[in-house]
Tab-separated table of C-alpha atoms in Angstrom:
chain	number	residue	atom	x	y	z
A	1	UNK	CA	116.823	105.461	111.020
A	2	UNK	CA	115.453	108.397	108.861
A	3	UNK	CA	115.579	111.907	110.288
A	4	UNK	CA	113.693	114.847	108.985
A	5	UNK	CA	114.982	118.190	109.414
A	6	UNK	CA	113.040	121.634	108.800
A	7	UNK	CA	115.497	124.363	110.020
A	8	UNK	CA	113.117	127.268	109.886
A	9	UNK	CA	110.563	127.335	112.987
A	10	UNK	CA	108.785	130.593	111.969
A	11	UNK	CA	108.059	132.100	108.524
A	12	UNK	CA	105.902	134.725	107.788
A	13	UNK	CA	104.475	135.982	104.639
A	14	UNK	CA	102.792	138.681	102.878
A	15	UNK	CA	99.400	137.747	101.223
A	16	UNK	CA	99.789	137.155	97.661
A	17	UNK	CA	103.252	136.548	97.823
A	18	UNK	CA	105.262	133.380	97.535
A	19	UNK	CA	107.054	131.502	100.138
A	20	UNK	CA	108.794	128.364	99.837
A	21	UNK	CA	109.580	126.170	103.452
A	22	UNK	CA	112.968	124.077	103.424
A	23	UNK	CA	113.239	120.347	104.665
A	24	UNK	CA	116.086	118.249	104.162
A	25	UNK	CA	115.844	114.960	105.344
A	26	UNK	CA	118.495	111.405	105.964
A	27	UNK	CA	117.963	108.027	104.654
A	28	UNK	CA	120.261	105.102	102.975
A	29	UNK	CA	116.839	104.081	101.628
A	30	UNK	CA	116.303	104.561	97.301
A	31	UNK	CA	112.358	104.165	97.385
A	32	UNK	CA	110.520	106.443	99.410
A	33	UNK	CA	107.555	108.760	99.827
A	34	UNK	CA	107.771	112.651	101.255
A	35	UNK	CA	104.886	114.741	102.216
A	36	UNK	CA	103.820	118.078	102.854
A	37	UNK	CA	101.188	118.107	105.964
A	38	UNK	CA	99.763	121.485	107.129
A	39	UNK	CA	98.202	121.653	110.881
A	40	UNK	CA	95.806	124.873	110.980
A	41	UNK	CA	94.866	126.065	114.167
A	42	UNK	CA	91.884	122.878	114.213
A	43	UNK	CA	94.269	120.940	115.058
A	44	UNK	CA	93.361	118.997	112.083
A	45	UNK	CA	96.426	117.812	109.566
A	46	UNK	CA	95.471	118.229	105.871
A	47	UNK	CA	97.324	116.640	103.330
A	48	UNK	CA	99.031	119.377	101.225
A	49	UNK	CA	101.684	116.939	98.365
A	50	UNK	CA	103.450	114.176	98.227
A	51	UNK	CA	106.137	113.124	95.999
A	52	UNK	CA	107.484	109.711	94.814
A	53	UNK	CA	111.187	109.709	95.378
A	54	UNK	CA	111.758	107.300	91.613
A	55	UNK	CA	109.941	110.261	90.339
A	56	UNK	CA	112.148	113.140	88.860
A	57	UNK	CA	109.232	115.403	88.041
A	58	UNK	CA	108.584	117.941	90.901
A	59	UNK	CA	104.900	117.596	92.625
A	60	UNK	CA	102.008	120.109	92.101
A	61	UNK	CA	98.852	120.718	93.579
A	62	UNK	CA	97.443	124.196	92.485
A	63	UNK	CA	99.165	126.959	94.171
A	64	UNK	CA	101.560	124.558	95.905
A	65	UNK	CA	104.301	122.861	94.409
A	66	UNK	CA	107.971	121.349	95.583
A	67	UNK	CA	111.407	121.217	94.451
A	68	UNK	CA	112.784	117.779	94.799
A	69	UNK	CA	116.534	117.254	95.075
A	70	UNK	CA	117.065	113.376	95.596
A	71	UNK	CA	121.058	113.584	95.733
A	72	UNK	CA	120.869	116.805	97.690
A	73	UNK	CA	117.842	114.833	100.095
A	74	UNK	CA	116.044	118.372	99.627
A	75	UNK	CA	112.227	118.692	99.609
A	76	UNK	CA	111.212	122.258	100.005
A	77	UNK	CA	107.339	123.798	99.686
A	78	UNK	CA	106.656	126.554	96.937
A	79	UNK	CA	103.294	128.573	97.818
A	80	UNK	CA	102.760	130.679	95.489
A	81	UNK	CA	99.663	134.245	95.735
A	82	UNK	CA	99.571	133.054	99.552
A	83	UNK	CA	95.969	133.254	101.130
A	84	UNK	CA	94.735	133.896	104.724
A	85	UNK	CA	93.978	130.121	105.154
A	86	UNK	CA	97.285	129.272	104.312
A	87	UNK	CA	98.101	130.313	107.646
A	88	UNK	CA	99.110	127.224	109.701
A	89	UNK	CA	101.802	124.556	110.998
A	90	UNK	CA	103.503	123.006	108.371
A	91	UNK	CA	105.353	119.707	108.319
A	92	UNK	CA	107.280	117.428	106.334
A	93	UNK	CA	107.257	113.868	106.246
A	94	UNK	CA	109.407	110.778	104.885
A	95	UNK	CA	108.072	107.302	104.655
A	96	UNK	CA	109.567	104.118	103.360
A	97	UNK	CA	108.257	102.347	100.522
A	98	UNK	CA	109.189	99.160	102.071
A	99	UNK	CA	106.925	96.394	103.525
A	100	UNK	CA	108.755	94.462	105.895
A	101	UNK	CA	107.569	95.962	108.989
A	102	UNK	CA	105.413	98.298	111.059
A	103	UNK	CA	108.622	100.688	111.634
A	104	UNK	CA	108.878	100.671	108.027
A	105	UNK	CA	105.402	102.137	107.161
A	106	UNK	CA	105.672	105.017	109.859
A	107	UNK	CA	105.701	108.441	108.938
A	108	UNK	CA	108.337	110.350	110.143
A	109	UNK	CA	107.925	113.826	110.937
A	110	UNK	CA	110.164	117.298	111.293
A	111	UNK	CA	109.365	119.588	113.612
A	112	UNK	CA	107.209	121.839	112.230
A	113	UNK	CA	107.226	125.175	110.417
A	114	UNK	CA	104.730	127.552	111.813
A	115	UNK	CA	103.783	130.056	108.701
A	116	UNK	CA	102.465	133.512	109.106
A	117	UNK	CA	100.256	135.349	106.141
A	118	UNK	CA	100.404	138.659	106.865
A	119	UNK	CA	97.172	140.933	105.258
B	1	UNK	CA	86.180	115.682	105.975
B	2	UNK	CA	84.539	112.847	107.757
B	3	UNK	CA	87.315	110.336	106.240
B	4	UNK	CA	88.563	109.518	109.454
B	5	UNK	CA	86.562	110.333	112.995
B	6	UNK	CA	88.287	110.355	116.653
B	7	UNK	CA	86.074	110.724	119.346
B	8	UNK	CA	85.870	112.535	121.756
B	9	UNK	CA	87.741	115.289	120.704
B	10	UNK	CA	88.432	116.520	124.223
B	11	UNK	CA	89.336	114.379	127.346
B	12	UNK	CA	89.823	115.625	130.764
B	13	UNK	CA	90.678	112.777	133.407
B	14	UNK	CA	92.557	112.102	136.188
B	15	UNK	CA	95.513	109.850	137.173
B	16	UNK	CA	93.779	107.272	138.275
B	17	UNK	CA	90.912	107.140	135.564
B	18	UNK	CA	90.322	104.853	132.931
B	19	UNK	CA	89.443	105.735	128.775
B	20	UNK	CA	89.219	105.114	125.852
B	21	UNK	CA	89.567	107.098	122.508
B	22	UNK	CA	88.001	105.481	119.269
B	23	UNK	CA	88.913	106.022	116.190
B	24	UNK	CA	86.934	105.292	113.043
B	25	UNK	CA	87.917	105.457	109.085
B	26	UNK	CA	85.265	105.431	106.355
B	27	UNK	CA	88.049	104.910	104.049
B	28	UNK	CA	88.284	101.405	103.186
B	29	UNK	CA	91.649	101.289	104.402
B	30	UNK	CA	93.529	98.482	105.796
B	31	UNK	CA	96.268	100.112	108.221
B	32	UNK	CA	95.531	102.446	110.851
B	33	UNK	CA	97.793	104.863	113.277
B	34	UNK	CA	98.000	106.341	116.555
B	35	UNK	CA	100.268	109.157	116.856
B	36	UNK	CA	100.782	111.492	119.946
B	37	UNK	CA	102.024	115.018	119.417
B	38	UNK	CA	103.039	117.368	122.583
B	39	UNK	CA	104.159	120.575	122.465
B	40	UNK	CA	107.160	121.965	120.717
B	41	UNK	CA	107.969	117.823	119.674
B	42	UNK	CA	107.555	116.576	116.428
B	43	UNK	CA	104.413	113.731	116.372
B	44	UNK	CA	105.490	110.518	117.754
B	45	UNK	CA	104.326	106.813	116.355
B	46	UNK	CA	102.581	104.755	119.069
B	47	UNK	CA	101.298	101.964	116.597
B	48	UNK	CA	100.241	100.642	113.810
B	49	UNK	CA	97.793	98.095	112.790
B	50	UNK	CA	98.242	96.182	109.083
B	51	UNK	CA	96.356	93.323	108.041
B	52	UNK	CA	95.691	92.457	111.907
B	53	UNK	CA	99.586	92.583	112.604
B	54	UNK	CA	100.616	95.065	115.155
B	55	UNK	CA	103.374	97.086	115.850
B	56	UNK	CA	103.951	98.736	118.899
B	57	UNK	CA	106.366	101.104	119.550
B	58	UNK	CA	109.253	100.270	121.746
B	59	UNK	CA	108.584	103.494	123.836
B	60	UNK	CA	105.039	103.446	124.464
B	61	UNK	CA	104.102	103.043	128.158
B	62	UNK	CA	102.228	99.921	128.932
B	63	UNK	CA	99.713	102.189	130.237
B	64	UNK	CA	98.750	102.609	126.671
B	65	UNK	CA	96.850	99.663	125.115
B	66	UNK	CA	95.615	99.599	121.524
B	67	UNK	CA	93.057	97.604	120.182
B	68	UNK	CA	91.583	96.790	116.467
B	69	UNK	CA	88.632	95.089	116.470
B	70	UNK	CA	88.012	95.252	112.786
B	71	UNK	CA	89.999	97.382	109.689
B	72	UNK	CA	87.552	100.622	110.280
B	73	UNK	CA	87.778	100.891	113.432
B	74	UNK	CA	91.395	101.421	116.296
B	75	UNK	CA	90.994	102.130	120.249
B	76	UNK	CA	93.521	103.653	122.302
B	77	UNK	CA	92.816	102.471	126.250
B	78	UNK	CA	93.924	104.580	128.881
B	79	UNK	CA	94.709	104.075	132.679
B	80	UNK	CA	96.617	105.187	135.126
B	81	UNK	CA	97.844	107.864	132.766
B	82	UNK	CA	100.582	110.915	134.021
B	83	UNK	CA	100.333	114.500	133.120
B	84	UNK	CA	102.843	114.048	130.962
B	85	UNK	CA	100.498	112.378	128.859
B	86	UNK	CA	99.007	115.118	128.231
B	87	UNK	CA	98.809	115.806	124.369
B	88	UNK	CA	96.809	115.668	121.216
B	89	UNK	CA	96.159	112.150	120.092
B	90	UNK	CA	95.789	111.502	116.421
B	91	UNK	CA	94.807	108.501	114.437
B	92	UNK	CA	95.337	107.851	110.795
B	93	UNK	CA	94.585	105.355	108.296
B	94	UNK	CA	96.214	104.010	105.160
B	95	UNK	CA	95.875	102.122	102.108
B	96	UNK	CA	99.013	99.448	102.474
B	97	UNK	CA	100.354	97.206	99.729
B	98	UNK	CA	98.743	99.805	96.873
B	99	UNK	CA	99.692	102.531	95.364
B	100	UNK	CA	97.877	105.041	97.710
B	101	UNK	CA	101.089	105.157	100.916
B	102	UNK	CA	99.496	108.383	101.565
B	103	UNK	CA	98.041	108.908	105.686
B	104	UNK	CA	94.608	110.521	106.573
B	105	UNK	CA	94.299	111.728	109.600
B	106	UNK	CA	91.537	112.402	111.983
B	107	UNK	CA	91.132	115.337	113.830
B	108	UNK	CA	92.638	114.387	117.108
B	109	UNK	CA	91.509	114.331	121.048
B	110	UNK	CA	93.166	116.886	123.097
B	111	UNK	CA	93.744	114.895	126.355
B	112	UNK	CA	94.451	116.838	129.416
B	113	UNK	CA	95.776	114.561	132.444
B	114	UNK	CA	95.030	116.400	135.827
C-alpha cells in the first residue's frame, strides 16, 4: 500500500515571500500521478498541480511549481510572492496509474499542511 | 466552480434518522468518489464508482450505502448513523481510462450526528 507523508503540520509565511511544503511519499509502483490539493477555509479542495511520475520535467502552474525527486520519492510545493489567498490546508496526493481496480484509482492523501501568510 | 455540486452542504440529524447526500458532476466524467474527512485525519476513501463497477471500501460501515443511478450523478444513504460519523463528506469525479487521472471535488456536506 502507498503512504504519503507531509512532516510539517504548520508553516507560516510572509506575504510575498516563497515557501516550499515537503511530502515524501512510498510506493513499489513506476507509473503514478502526485498532486498538490489546497483546502481554504470553504472547505472546498482546489486543485493546485499535478505531476506525471514518467515525466522528469518539474510541474508549473504560475506562482506554484514542484521539485520532483522520483528515486528520492520527494514531491515538495514551491510558492513563490505568496498572497493572502494562499492561506489554506494543503495536501499531497499519490495515485496509481493502474486500472485493475477501485483501490487502484484512489487518491491517497497526507495529512495536511496548514499554511499561514502573514501581512 | 459548479463542476461538481453536493447537496446539502450542512446536515444535522440524529441517531436514529435517515439521509441522503447527492452528489452531482457536470463534468462528463465517468468515475465518481465519496471521501470522508474528520478532524486532524487525513481524507478517507469510502467508494468509488467506474463504468457502473463499484468499490467499496473494506472499512465502511454498512450503515453507509452508496448508490449511482447514472455517471453524473452518486448518493450517499444514511441511517442509523453514530456521532462518530460526524465529518465533512466530499464527493469527486474523474475522467478514467484517459489522460485526465486528475479528481474534482465538490464542496462537501458538513454532517453533524447528535
Amino acid at each position: 500500500a502507498q503512504t504519503v507523508t507531509q512532516s510539517q503540520p504548520e508553516m507560516s509565511v510572509q506575504e510575498a515571500e516563497t515557501v516550499t511544503l515537503s511530502c515524501t511519499y512510498d510506493t513499489s509502483e513506476s507509473d503514478y500521478y502526485l498532486f498538490w490539493y489546497k483546502q481554504p477555509p470553504s472547505r472546498q479542495m482546489i486543485l493546485v498541480i499535478r505531476q506525471e511520475a514518467y515525466k522528469q520535467q518539474n510541474a508549473t502552474e504560475n506562482r506554484f511549481s514542484v521539485n520532483f525527486q522520483k528515486a528520492a520519492k520527494s514531491f515538495s510545493l514551491k510558492i513563490s510572492d505568496s498572497q493572502l489567498g494562499d492561506a489554506a490546508m494543503y495536501f499531497c496526493a499519490y495515485r496509481s496509474a493502474g486500472w485493475s481496480s477501485g483501490s487502484a484509482r484512489q487518491l491517497t492523501f497526507g495529512s495536511g499542511t496548514q499554511l499561514t501568510v502573514l501581512p | 466552480e459548479t463542476g461538481v455540486t453536493q447537496t446539502p452542504r450542512h446536515l444535522v440529524m440524529g441517531m436514529t434518522n435517515k439521509k441522503s447526500l447527492k452528489c452531482e458532476q457536470h463534468l462528463g466524467h465517468n468515475a465518481m468518489y465519496w471521501y470522508k474527512q474528520s478532524a486532524k485525519k487525513p481524507l478517507e476513501l469510502m467508494f468509488v464508482y467506474n463504468f457502473k463497477e463499484q468499490t467499496e471500501n473494506n472499512s465502511v460501515p454498512s450503515r453507509f450505502s452508496p448508490e449511482c443511478p447514472n455517471s453524473s450523478h452518486l448518493f450517499l444513504h444514511l441511517h442509523t448513523l453514530q456521532p462518530e460519523d460526524s465529518a465533512l463528506y466530499l464527493c469527486a469525479s474523474s475522467q478514467e481510462r484517459g489522460n485526465q487521472e486528475t479528481q474534482y471535488f465538490g464542496p462537501g456536506t458538513r454532517l453533524l450526528v447528535l
